[in-house]
XYZ file of C-alpha atoms in Angstrom:
689
model
C 3.340 24.118 15.118
C 1.953 24.522 18.669
C -1.087 26.599 19.618
C 0.868 29.565 21.010
C 3.189 29.650 18.003
C 0.199 29.331 15.713
C -1.845 32.126 17.212
C 1.227 34.320 17.202
C 1.313 33.842 13.447
C -2.327 34.939 13.290
C -1.626 37.940 15.496
C 1.373 38.940 13.413
C -0.613 38.649 10.197
C -3.400 40.676 11.769
C -1.017 43.406 12.862
C 0.736 43.568 9.501
C -2.428 43.616 7.415
C -4.931 45.450 9.591
C -3.237 46.963 12.601
C -5.794 46.099 15.277
C -8.311 43.506 16.377
C -11.369 45.389 15.137
C -9.903 45.334 11.640
C -9.320 41.632 12.172
C -13.061 41.199 12.747
C -13.806 43.391 9.721
C -11.551 41.170 7.617
C -13.644 38.171 8.629
C -16.920 39.881 7.815
C -15.610 40.916 4.392
C -14.418 37.374 3.731
C -17.746 35.959 4.842
C -19.992 38.100 2.628
C -21.279 36.292 -0.438
C -19.675 32.955 0.497
C -20.689 29.784 2.265
C -19.815 29.918 5.961
C -17.969 26.620 5.585
C -15.620 28.198 3.047
C -14.628 31.000 5.436
C -11.502 30.636 7.509
C -12.514 28.760 10.693
C -9.755 30.513 12.639
C -11.106 33.907 11.652
C -14.564 32.697 12.633
C -13.498 31.770 16.164
C -11.303 34.828 16.588
C -13.977 37.154 15.283
C -16.680 35.673 17.479
C -14.609 36.329 20.613
C -13.285 39.720 19.593
C -16.720 41.010 18.651
C -17.525 41.220 22.353
C -14.264 42.991 23.164
C -13.825 45.548 20.349
C -11.245 47.671 22.166
C -8.595 45.019 22.743
C -5.196 45.431 21.138
C -3.725 43.030 18.656
C -1.099 41.934 21.181
C -3.856 40.426 23.320
C -5.112 38.141 20.561
C -2.698 35.260 21.304
C -3.786 35.042 24.955
C -7.473 35.179 23.972
C -7.053 32.470 21.368
C -5.014 30.404 23.790
C -7.874 30.672 26.310
C -10.379 29.588 23.650
C -8.387 26.670 22.315
C -6.794 25.117 25.397
C -9.744 23.254 26.896
C -8.329 19.750 26.875
C -10.852 17.000 26.208
C -13.693 19.507 25.958
C -12.270 20.983 22.739
C -15.032 21.185 20.150
C -14.832 20.656 16.420
C -14.950 24.364 15.574
C -12.174 25.081 18.076
C -10.045 22.281 16.641
C -10.754 23.632 13.175
C -9.439 26.979 14.348
C -6.184 25.332 15.352
C -5.757 23.551 12.031
C -6.243 26.861 10.235
C -2.963 28.229 11.571
C -0.540 29.110 8.817
C -2.961 28.277 6.003
C -5.559 30.026 3.905
C -9.319 29.782 4.122
C -9.139 26.955 1.569
C -6.928 24.663 3.638
C -8.841 25.644 6.759
C -12.096 24.536 5.175
C -10.535 21.227 4.106
C -9.359 20.481 7.655
C -12.615 21.691 9.168
C -14.591 19.298 6.958
C -12.231 16.457 7.915
C -12.750 17.158 11.626
C -16.514 17.331 11.212
C -16.448 14.020 9.363
C -14.306 12.413 12.087
C -16.717 13.638 14.777
C -19.662 12.266 12.831
C -18.490 8.769 11.870
C -15.890 7.867 14.519
C -16.660 6.864 18.090
C -15.027 7.088 21.501
C -11.241 7.363 21.877
C -10.711 6.881 18.130
C -12.677 10.060 17.452
C -10.831 12.035 20.118
C -7.432 10.895 18.844
C -8.338 11.636 15.231
C -9.558 15.167 16.025
C -6.453 15.900 18.073
C -4.223 14.518 15.307
C -5.879 16.742 12.719
C -5.445 19.725 14.994
C -1.765 18.864 15.398
C -1.379 18.645 11.615
C -2.109 22.358 11.241
C 1.299 23.016 9.689
C 0.301 20.974 6.630
C -2.041 23.781 5.611
C 0.500 26.044 3.934
C 1.877 23.289 1.697
C -1.656 22.064 0.983
C -2.430 25.557 -0.318
C 0.750 25.583 -2.409
C -0.031 22.151 -3.812
C -3.509 23.275 -4.788
C -2.056 26.324 -6.503
C 0.454 24.154 -8.357
C -1.995 21.511 -9.574
C -4.560 24.109 -10.622
C -2.510 25.172 -13.662
C -0.500 23.423 -16.350
C 1.243 24.154 -19.639
C 0.305 22.807 -23.058
C 2.192 22.533 -26.324
C -0.380 24.912 -27.775
C 1.013 27.688 -25.563
C 4.068 26.289 -23.761
C 5.183 29.516 -22.105
C 1.869 30.367 -20.410
C 0.266 28.320 -17.603
C -3.469 27.790 -18.067
C -6.254 26.811 -15.695
C -6.768 23.072 -15.371
C -10.485 23.441 -14.672
C -10.996 25.690 -17.708
C -9.296 23.172 -20.000
C -10.255 19.865 -18.412
C -12.281 17.479 -20.547
C -14.408 14.881 -18.804
C -12.694 11.505 -18.984
C -14.165 8.053 -18.937
C -12.566 5.255 -16.949
C -12.936 1.632 -17.967
C -13.543 -0.715 -15.027
C -11.724 -4.042 -15.116
C -14.176 -6.838 -15.972
C -17.118 -4.419 -15.942
C -18.939 -3.107 -18.998
C -19.966 0.272 -17.614
C -17.478 3.153 -17.680
C -17.350 5.805 -14.972
C -16.286 9.475 -15.039
C -13.743 11.244 -12.850
C -16.613 12.621 -10.742
C -17.933 9.088 -10.152
C -14.422 8.176 -9.023
C -14.320 11.061 -6.551
C -17.588 9.816 -5.053
C -15.960 6.413 -4.561
C -13.055 8.055 -2.734
C -15.351 9.647 -0.152
C -15.844 6.104 1.054
C -12.701 4.026 1.612
C -11.439 2.990 -1.835
C -8.241 1.656 -3.361
C -7.796 2.523 -7.018
C -5.144 2.112 -9.706
C -5.526 4.426 -12.720
C -3.497 3.247 -15.692
C -3.039 4.392 -19.276
C -0.267 4.629 -21.835
C 1.687 7.804 -22.581
C -0.276 10.981 -23.217
C -3.678 9.898 -21.929
C -3.724 12.422 -19.085
C -3.110 10.301 -15.985
C -1.469 13.168 -14.120
C -4.205 15.584 -15.218
C -6.793 13.206 -13.766
C -4.857 12.981 -10.479
C -4.538 16.771 -10.323
C -8.255 17.137 -10.990
C -9.038 14.812 -8.061
C -6.716 16.758 -5.724
C -8.189 20.055 -6.858
C -11.776 18.858 -6.437
C -11.214 17.566 -2.907
C -9.548 20.866 -1.988
C -12.043 23.252 -3.590
C -15.107 21.266 -2.467
C -14.166 19.742 0.912
C -15.873 16.417 1.565
C -14.128 15.377 4.769
C -11.143 13.778 3.001
C -7.868 15.725 2.884
C -5.993 15.188 -0.421
C -2.276 14.460 -0.041
C -0.831 14.665 -3.548
C 2.603 13.098 -4.096
C 4.480 12.804 -7.380
C 6.316 9.540 -6.794
C 9.295 10.539 -8.959
C 10.477 12.708 -6.053
C 11.299 9.505 -4.150
C 14.023 8.745 -6.717
C 16.190 11.357 -5.018
C 15.756 9.961 -1.509
C 18.011 7.456 0.206
C 15.897 4.667 1.726
C 12.627 6.195 0.460
C 9.569 5.902 2.675
C 6.223 7.313 1.536
C 4.889 8.514 4.898
C 8.223 9.951 6.034
C 8.505 11.873 2.769
C 4.928 13.172 2.944
C 5.342 14.365 6.521
C 8.698 16.011 5.817
C 7.297 17.727 2.720
C 3.979 18.919 4.092
C 5.057 19.994 7.555
C 7.741 22.382 6.262
C 9.562 24.014 9.220
C 7.049 22.931 11.856
C 7.710 20.132 14.322
C 4.757 17.928 13.356
C 5.494 14.316 14.249
C 4.804 11.461 11.852
C 2.654 9.781 14.514
C 0.092 12.559 14.049
C -0.077 11.708 10.342
C -0.506 8.029 11.153
C -3.274 8.806 13.624
C -5.047 10.856 10.973
C -4.680 7.934 8.572
C -6.171 5.575 11.160
C -9.152 7.875 11.378
C -9.610 7.858 7.597
C -8.965 11.587 7.142
C -6.916 11.381 3.944
C -6.942 10.470 0.291
C -3.390 9.581 -0.747
C -2.877 10.475 -4.410
C 0.325 8.759 -5.550
C 1.020 9.941 -9.079
C 3.395 8.308 -11.567
C 4.327 4.829 -10.330
C 5.997 4.301 -13.720
C 8.297 7.269 -13.045
C 9.968 5.511 -10.122
C 13.417 4.115 -10.799
C 13.155 0.380 -11.395
C 15.330 -0.578 -8.441
C 13.020 1.081 -5.889
C 9.690 0.028 -7.424
C 9.416 -3.213 -5.409
C 10.074 -1.254 -2.194
C 7.483 1.412 -2.962
C 5.019 -1.222 -4.164
C 5.341 -3.067 -0.837
C 4.858 0.206 1.054
C 1.707 1.083 -0.903
C 0.168 -2.332 -0.257
C 1.097 -2.179 3.430
C -0.376 1.326 3.797
C -3.609 0.181 2.185
C -3.834 -2.723 4.633
C -2.783 -0.777 7.705
C -5.145 2.171 7.131
C -8.406 0.662 5.829
C -10.456 3.832 6.465
C -8.356 5.935 4.049
C -8.578 6.056 0.274
C -5.612 5.451 -2.024
C -5.186 6.262 -5.719
C -2.079 5.205 -7.662
C -1.511 6.241 -11.273
C 0.930 4.808 -13.787
C 1.370 3.224 -17.157
C -0.051 -0.320 -17.420
C 2.055 -2.730 -15.400
C 1.567 -6.472 -14.908
C 2.189 -6.068 -11.187
C -1.076 -4.134 -10.763
C -3.026 -7.337 -11.456
C -1.597 -8.734 -8.212
C -2.855 -5.781 -6.129
C -5.989 -7.651 -5.149
C -7.241 -4.967 -2.749
C -7.125 -2.333 -5.515
C -9.714 -1.775 -8.229
C -8.133 -1.221 -11.631
C -9.325 1.590 -13.871
C -8.051 2.412 -17.338
C -8.477 5.817 -18.950
C -10.606 5.273 -22.045
C -9.615 6.776 -25.406
C -11.222 10.125 -26.183
C -14.299 10.072 -28.373
C -14.656 12.393 -31.357
C -16.791 14.698 -29.197
C -14.135 14.822 -26.456
C -11.380 15.520 -28.990
C -13.373 18.463 -30.363
C -13.997 19.741 -26.826
C -10.281 19.521 -26.005
C -9.245 21.482 -29.103
C -12.023 24.040 -28.547
C -10.792 24.806 -25.019
C -7.166 25.323 -26.046
C -5.834 28.863 -26.118
C -4.690 28.885 -29.729
C -5.341 30.626 -33.034
C -9.129 30.474 -33.523
C -8.917 30.099 -37.287
C -6.500 27.166 -37.110
C -8.605 25.526 -34.390
C -11.804 25.844 -36.386
C -10.264 24.405 -39.559
C -8.795 21.516 -37.579
C -12.106 20.816 -35.825
C -13.865 20.789 -39.192
C -11.369 18.166 -40.409
C -11.976 16.080 -37.283
C -15.725 16.131 -37.836
C -15.371 15.287 -41.539
C -13.378 12.071 -41.163
C -9.955 12.869 -39.689
C -10.948 11.251 -36.383
C -11.841 7.987 -38.109
C -8.591 7.832 -40.123
C -6.334 8.898 -37.221
C -8.266 7.691 -34.174
C -5.149 6.324 -32.443
C -3.754 9.878 -32.337
C -6.904 11.940 -31.818
C -8.137 9.691 -29.003
C -5.012 10.597 -26.979
C -4.979 14.152 -25.495
C -1.246 14.785 -25.891
C -1.149 13.557 -29.477
C -4.328 15.440 -30.372
C -2.690 18.720 -29.290
C 0.520 17.889 -31.156
C -1.567 17.020 -34.200
C -3.131 20.488 -34.082
C 0.353 22.016 -34.230
C 1.534 19.755 -37.048
C -1.707 20.376 -38.973
C -1.029 24.115 -38.901
C 2.348 23.526 -40.550
C 1.415 20.601 -42.793
C -2.043 19.174 -43.427
C -0.541 15.730 -44.175
C -0.474 13.829 -40.882
C 1.639 10.630 -40.654
C 0.025 7.334 -39.652
C 2.999 5.855 -37.770
C 3.880 6.954 -34.265
C 7.592 7.610 -34.845
C 6.866 9.624 -37.992
C 4.289 11.617 -36.074
C 6.815 12.480 -33.331
C 9.372 13.408 -35.988
C 6.863 15.800 -37.525
C 5.919 17.179 -34.091
C 9.592 17.852 -33.291
C 10.116 19.664 -36.587
C 7.009 21.720 -35.891
C 8.234 22.717 -32.427
C 11.695 23.486 -33.772
C 10.534 25.666 -36.653
C 7.665 27.260 -34.750
C 10.278 29.407 -33.049
C 11.348 30.747 -36.439
C 7.762 31.537 -37.406
C 7.067 33.346 -34.152
C 10.517 34.671 -33.279
C 9.280 38.252 -32.991
C 7.501 37.094 -29.812
C 10.768 35.967 -28.248
C 13.211 38.215 -26.463
C 16.133 36.320 -28.018
C 16.582 33.917 -30.894
C 17.848 30.358 -30.447
C 21.198 30.515 -28.738
C 22.841 27.429 -30.237
C 22.323 28.356 -33.917
C 22.220 24.626 -34.707
C 20.450 23.192 -37.731
C 17.543 20.863 -37.021
C 19.519 17.657 -37.749
C 22.424 18.724 -35.520
C 20.019 19.729 -32.760
C 18.259 16.347 -33.030
C 21.487 14.328 -32.776
C 22.549 16.100 -29.593
C 19.122 15.809 -28.004
C 18.899 12.102 -28.896
C 22.194 11.467 -27.042
C 20.931 13.478 -24.073
C 17.732 11.405 -24.070
C 19.534 8.069 -24.427
C 21.790 8.687 -21.443
C 19.029 10.007 -19.207
C 16.736 7.146 -20.271
C 19.312 4.486 -19.427
C 19.906 6.126 -16.041
C 16.128 6.545 -15.523
C 16.476 10.289 -15.039
C 13.392 12.377 -15.732
C 14.004 15.157 -13.198
C 17.161 17.258 -12.994
C 18.708 20.027 -10.991
C 20.306 22.710 -13.139
C 23.757 21.294 -12.422
C 22.631 17.807 -13.459
C 20.939 18.816 -16.689
C 23.922 20.946 -17.727
C 26.199 17.948 -17.080
C 24.065 15.666 -19.283
C 23.903 18.329 -21.996
C 27.671 18.769 -21.807
C 28.172 15.012 -22.262
C 25.901 15.014 -25.331
C 27.660 18.032 -26.838
C 31.007 16.357 -26.210
C 29.868 13.154 -27.926
C 29.050 15.156 -31.053
C 32.193 17.277 -30.657
C 30.050 20.402 -30.711
C 31.413 23.727 -29.484
C 27.960 24.979 -28.430
C 27.760 26.014 -24.777
C 25.651 23.922 -22.382
C 23.800 27.008 -21.124
C 22.900 28.007 -24.700
C 21.593 24.548 -25.531
C 19.588 24.456 -22.287
C 17.999 27.772 -23.246
C 16.984 26.315 -26.586
C 15.408 23.079 -25.309
C 13.553 25.003 -22.591
C 12.589 28.329 -24.145
C 12.784 27.931 -27.915
C 11.819 24.345 -28.740
C 9.995 23.567 -25.471
C 11.163 19.978 -24.976
C 11.942 20.461 -21.276
C 10.333 22.703 -18.700
C 11.344 24.196 -15.384
C 9.367 23.932 -12.168
C 10.978 25.706 -9.242
C 14.593 24.554 -9.131
C 13.979 21.394 -11.171
C 13.854 20.591 -14.893
C 11.655 17.924 -16.500
C 10.880 16.579 -19.938
C 7.746 18.316 -21.119
C 6.526 14.768 -21.689
C 8.414 11.502 -21.226
C 7.297 10.237 -24.623
C 9.759 12.686 -26.219
C 12.602 11.153 -24.207
C 11.508 7.745 -25.499
C 11.203 8.867 -29.111
C 14.666 10.455 -29.240
C 16.193 7.418 -27.502
C 14.734 5.269 -30.288
C 16.109 7.723 -32.879
C 19.634 7.297 -31.527
C 19.380 3.494 -31.358
C 18.034 3.235 -34.900
C 21.398 4.572 -36.108
C 23.562 2.451 -33.767
C 25.775 -0.504 -34.717
C 23.909 -3.814 -34.421
C 25.789 -5.125 -31.375
C 25.177 -1.956 -29.338
C 21.521 -1.826 -30.351
C 20.924 -5.499 -29.483
C 22.606 -5.137 -26.095
C 20.373 -2.174 -25.348
C 17.213 -4.094 -26.352
C 18.110 -6.841 -23.908
C 18.814 -4.460 -21.034
C 15.580 -2.449 -21.270
C 13.239 -5.380 -21.875
C 11.743 -4.962 -18.402
C 10.333 -1.538 -19.311
C 7.182 -3.142 -20.629
C 5.014 -0.111 -21.153
C 7.133 2.639 -22.615
C 7.432 3.379 -26.333
C 11.161 2.974 -27.021
C 11.066 -0.589 -28.347
C 7.886 -0.205 -30.447
C 9.187 2.980 -32.084
C 12.664 1.505 -32.565
C 11.117 -1.509 -34.315
C 9.008 0.724 -36.546
C 12.120 2.682 -37.511
C 14.411 -0.318 -37.997
C 12.289 -3.400 -38.737
C 14.316 -4.134 -41.880
C 17.460 -4.411 -39.759
C 15.933 -6.036 -36.662
C 13.918 -8.829 -38.282
C 16.718 -10.656 -40.130
C 19.070 -10.292 -37.166
C 17.622 -9.985 -33.650
C 14.178 -11.460 -34.346
C 15.368 -14.441 -36.419
C 18.236 -15.288 -34.047
C 16.187 -15.171 -30.844
C 12.989 -16.663 -32.271
C 14.916 -19.652 -33.614
C 16.494 -20.245 -30.194
C 13.055 -20.060 -28.551
C 11.316 -22.376 -31.041
C 14.160 -24.912 -30.841
C 13.677 -25.180 -27.070
C 9.900 -24.841 -26.696
C 6.986 -26.879 -28.018
C 5.947 -30.520 -28.068
C 8.396 -33.346 -27.552
C 10.364 -34.981 -24.737
C 13.344 -32.662 -25.056
C 11.345 -29.429 -25.129
C 9.809 -27.311 -22.411
C 6.161 -26.317 -22.581
C 5.159 -22.755 -23.546
C 4.021 -22.288 -19.926
C 7.411 -23.304 -18.490
C 9.206 -21.094 -20.992
C 7.051 -18.094 -20.032
C 6.660 -18.588 -16.267
C 8.611 -20.596 -13.717
C 6.151 -20.346 -10.866
C 3.898 -18.078 -8.845
C 4.185 -15.949 -5.736
C 1.592 -15.942 -2.963
C 1.033 -13.900 0.173
C -0.723 -15.104 3.295
C -1.896 -12.855 6.120
C -1.854 -14.086 9.694
C -5.632 -14.619 9.727
C -6.336 -14.496 5.983
C -6.336 -16.653 2.868
C -3.515 -17.058 0.391
C -3.506 -14.382 -2.306
C -1.751 -14.603 -5.680
C 0.809 -11.768 -5.853
C 3.136 -12.345 -8.810
C 4.471 -14.733 -11.466
C 8.056 -15.940 -11.509
C 9.618 -15.311 -14.951
C 10.671 -18.323 -17.019
C 13.751 -18.791 -19.205
C 12.233 -16.983 -22.202
C 10.129 -14.350 -20.417
C 12.444 -11.532 -21.466
C 12.390 -12.584 -25.135
C 8.588 -12.862 -25.168
C 8.197 -9.469 -23.507
C 10.348 -7.873 -26.219
C 8.455 -9.656 -29.002
C 5.185 -8.374 -27.554
C 6.549 -4.843 -27.888
C 7.647 -5.462 -31.490
C 4.498 -7.301 -32.607
C 1.209 -6.197 -30.991
C -0.455 -9.390 -32.312
C 1.410 -11.322 -29.576
C -0.162 -9.186 -26.839
C -2.317 -10.987 -24.256
C -4.645 -8.941 -22.056
C -5.063 -11.630 -19.402
C -8.751 -10.818 -18.933
C -9.682 -14.516 -18.805
C -7.168 -15.447 -16.084
C -8.646 -16.629 -12.799
C -6.640 -17.384 -9.664
C -9.405 -18.241 -7.170
C -8.985 -22.046 -7.343
C -5.224 -21.991 -7.084
C -5.450 -19.545 -4.146
C -7.810 -21.917 -2.354
C -5.517 -24.873 -3.039
C -2.389 -23.067 -1.814
C -4.189 -21.854 1.316
C -5.389 -25.353 2.226
C -1.972 -26.903 1.545
C 0.221 -24.033 2.748
C 2.278 -26.154 5.107
C 2.758 -29.053 2.663
C 3.733 -27.411 -0.650
C 7.505 -27.067 -1.260
C 8.539 -23.472 -1.889
C 11.639 -21.743 -3.269
C 11.729 -18.636 -1.140
C 9.906 -17.268 1.884
C 9.893 -13.669 3.088
C 8.248 -12.371 6.253
C 6.750 -8.860 6.229
C 5.762 -7.367 9.558
C 3.116 -4.642 9.584
C 2.649 -2.781 12.836
C 3.072 -4.706 16.069
C 0.866 -7.733 15.484
C 0.345 -8.453 11.771
C 2.670 -10.655 9.768
C 2.464 -11.385 6.030
C 4.251 -14.412 4.609
C 5.316 -14.358 0.947
C 6.268 -17.586 -0.819
C 7.418 -18.421 -4.352
C 6.137 -21.803 -5.543
C 7.359 -23.486 -8.736
C 4.797 -24.943 -11.129
C 6.305 -28.411 -10.754
C 5.035 -28.411 -7.153
C 1.424 -27.659 -8.157
C -1.091 -30.116 -9.709
C -1.550 -29.447 -13.428
C -5.344 -29.398 -13.181
C -5.052 -26.571 -10.653
C -2.640 -24.701 -12.920
C -5.018 -25.271 -15.828
C -7.847 -23.590 -13.913
C -5.901 -20.304 -13.924
C -5.875 -20.081 -17.724
C -2.088 -19.595 -17.745
C -1.337 -22.619 -20.014
C -3.731 -21.272 -22.667
C -2.315 -17.763 -22.189
C 1.261 -18.972 -22.798
C 0.140 -21.202 -25.659
C -1.394 -18.272 -27.522
C 1.906 -16.391 -27.305
C 3.828 -19.438 -28.534
C 1.580 -19.917 -31.576
C 1.740 -16.237 -32.496
C 5.552 -16.219 -32.278
C 5.594 -19.202 -34.678
C 3.377 -17.242 -37.073
C 5.598 -14.165 -36.827
C 8.719 -16.220 -37.533
C 7.080 -17.744 -40.596
C 6.036 -14.317 -41.906
C 9.579 -12.979 -41.430
C 10.879 -15.826 -43.590
C 8.364 -15.028 -46.324
C 9.180 -11.324 -46.181
C 12.928 -11.897 -46.374
C 12.505 -14.404 -49.224
C 10.403 -11.906 -51.201
C 12.987 -9.150 -50.694
C 15.855 -11.430 -51.721
C 14.023 -12.530 -54.860
C 13.245 -8.910 -55.753
C 16.868 -7.841 -55.427
C 18.161 -10.912 -57.291
C 15.771 -10.246 -60.147
C 16.723 -6.562 -60.161
C 20.418 -7.331 -60.613
C 19.833 -10.145 -63.114
C 17.630 -7.865 -65.236
C 20.407 -5.284 -65.280
C 22.863 -7.856 -66.621
């Protein structure tokens, strides 16, 4: 939005709300009273200062006065630029931009400072969407009261973040301090730990308490709907709205370090575009070193290769934090108090895996109200939570305008929803337009040959049982873990061949809960079939002996490295081996096979590859060009082309060996379990005879 267009907006708003310029000045004075000057609209400040000396001017003269104030070329001052960036936004967004301009003027020098200030002024049209984003992230819905948004700040519980290879944890406020300086952070945690809440808190804090960094909050799942997705293009198109802001202005602001990019939900990207978005994130971090970047997602092995990023993991809630979370919920006080008493008297210790996770702690409160017996296994817990949500409508139906529209029994409702979840899970759909969600519901109803209408069933899963929610024109699962649970429910009742084919196809989804919950539900069927068959194939091919491959070769084929034009070689990825998929699945079935990789070290192999870059044979080479003058070379190198002593220094042979030994142990235990069951049944039938 240009200056003239922008001041016309101000003039129009002034005329509509106050009628003349004197009232415009009065509006500023009223806004200013009792508040910090920095929190007052900078545009109103400039306008008011000028108009104070000309109290009899008409509102139609304001644009020409503001134009005279602003259009001073290179002599434009910070406060005047701040006035420009205020156009179309509230005092909040104006203060955020004003702080960013003041920071740029303070820490940048020469032409870089001038360009950054001008870019921020040109980005004025971002203000309106920045305000809307702040409004959106400031509230959320909980299972405790799913129909009523609540304040994030009123319900937020301080989190602790574990630092990779460091003993001391930090809080979210410590993290925000890091972001004021250039920082690159990955926040990871499994389902329900509050990754998105943490990202929203950061965005909200940087908006409400401007520190010179403008928060640009992007939920990465929105890129799933875009052809040829590009992060910066999407941000500019989203934030600029109907203005004509050019992407070069955004890039100039990034060069000046004006932004914190908050990229939420890497794990919600469709798998086929993850490598593209990953490459973009790493390139942005390299190209704009003065900006801060935060990426959230479930744990992913690829994050270990993001060498420029610090890795943080959300720590489990303590007993004190669990009590604080329940206390802040808007829920029946009597039920809350009884539940808190149980937590303090030993429930936390017996069910720590649930109560240390915010989502599960809230669901546990609901299930406790209905039934004081709380299951120990995850899939049983979700089953109980679903029943609670389903029947809660019956208990509180006088609060609803209409009863459930489908009139389905709980088992019928569950079957249809499990089909809906399976199909959307396979297609990696977590966001739907109304047309899309009705189509998926219709397919599920058709599978079960139900005559329930799609609109009626949608009403039930949104309004009555609260398994999906609506935001604007889009629908989402209230939490993805429910999609995963119901997918596992469907698969647990599938024929063996269909179930096994599914297991193979989703093995790359390392960090969701479908496979662990499916195994818990169906271990008696999976162990004598899938586990025995695949483990025997693995153990016949891997181990000691001339005809067998080593555990390392079975797990990994090689390694990927990146080399900057003037930099050293950096480890970026591992190339999967023949049995990588099988081992990944077994790790999901048997947590004892898990390896955390904390003792891996790639410094020696990086030095070796850098020194011998031109002499080591490689499988594949890709050239990435960043900007006009920087080139990054990526190469995949097989282990057979690297000295074993160098490979040994990484710790990978020991890492793979531990997995191999644990798989042998698991296979042996399965044999013993199956033998015991067979003997029991044989004895049972022989006793009967």
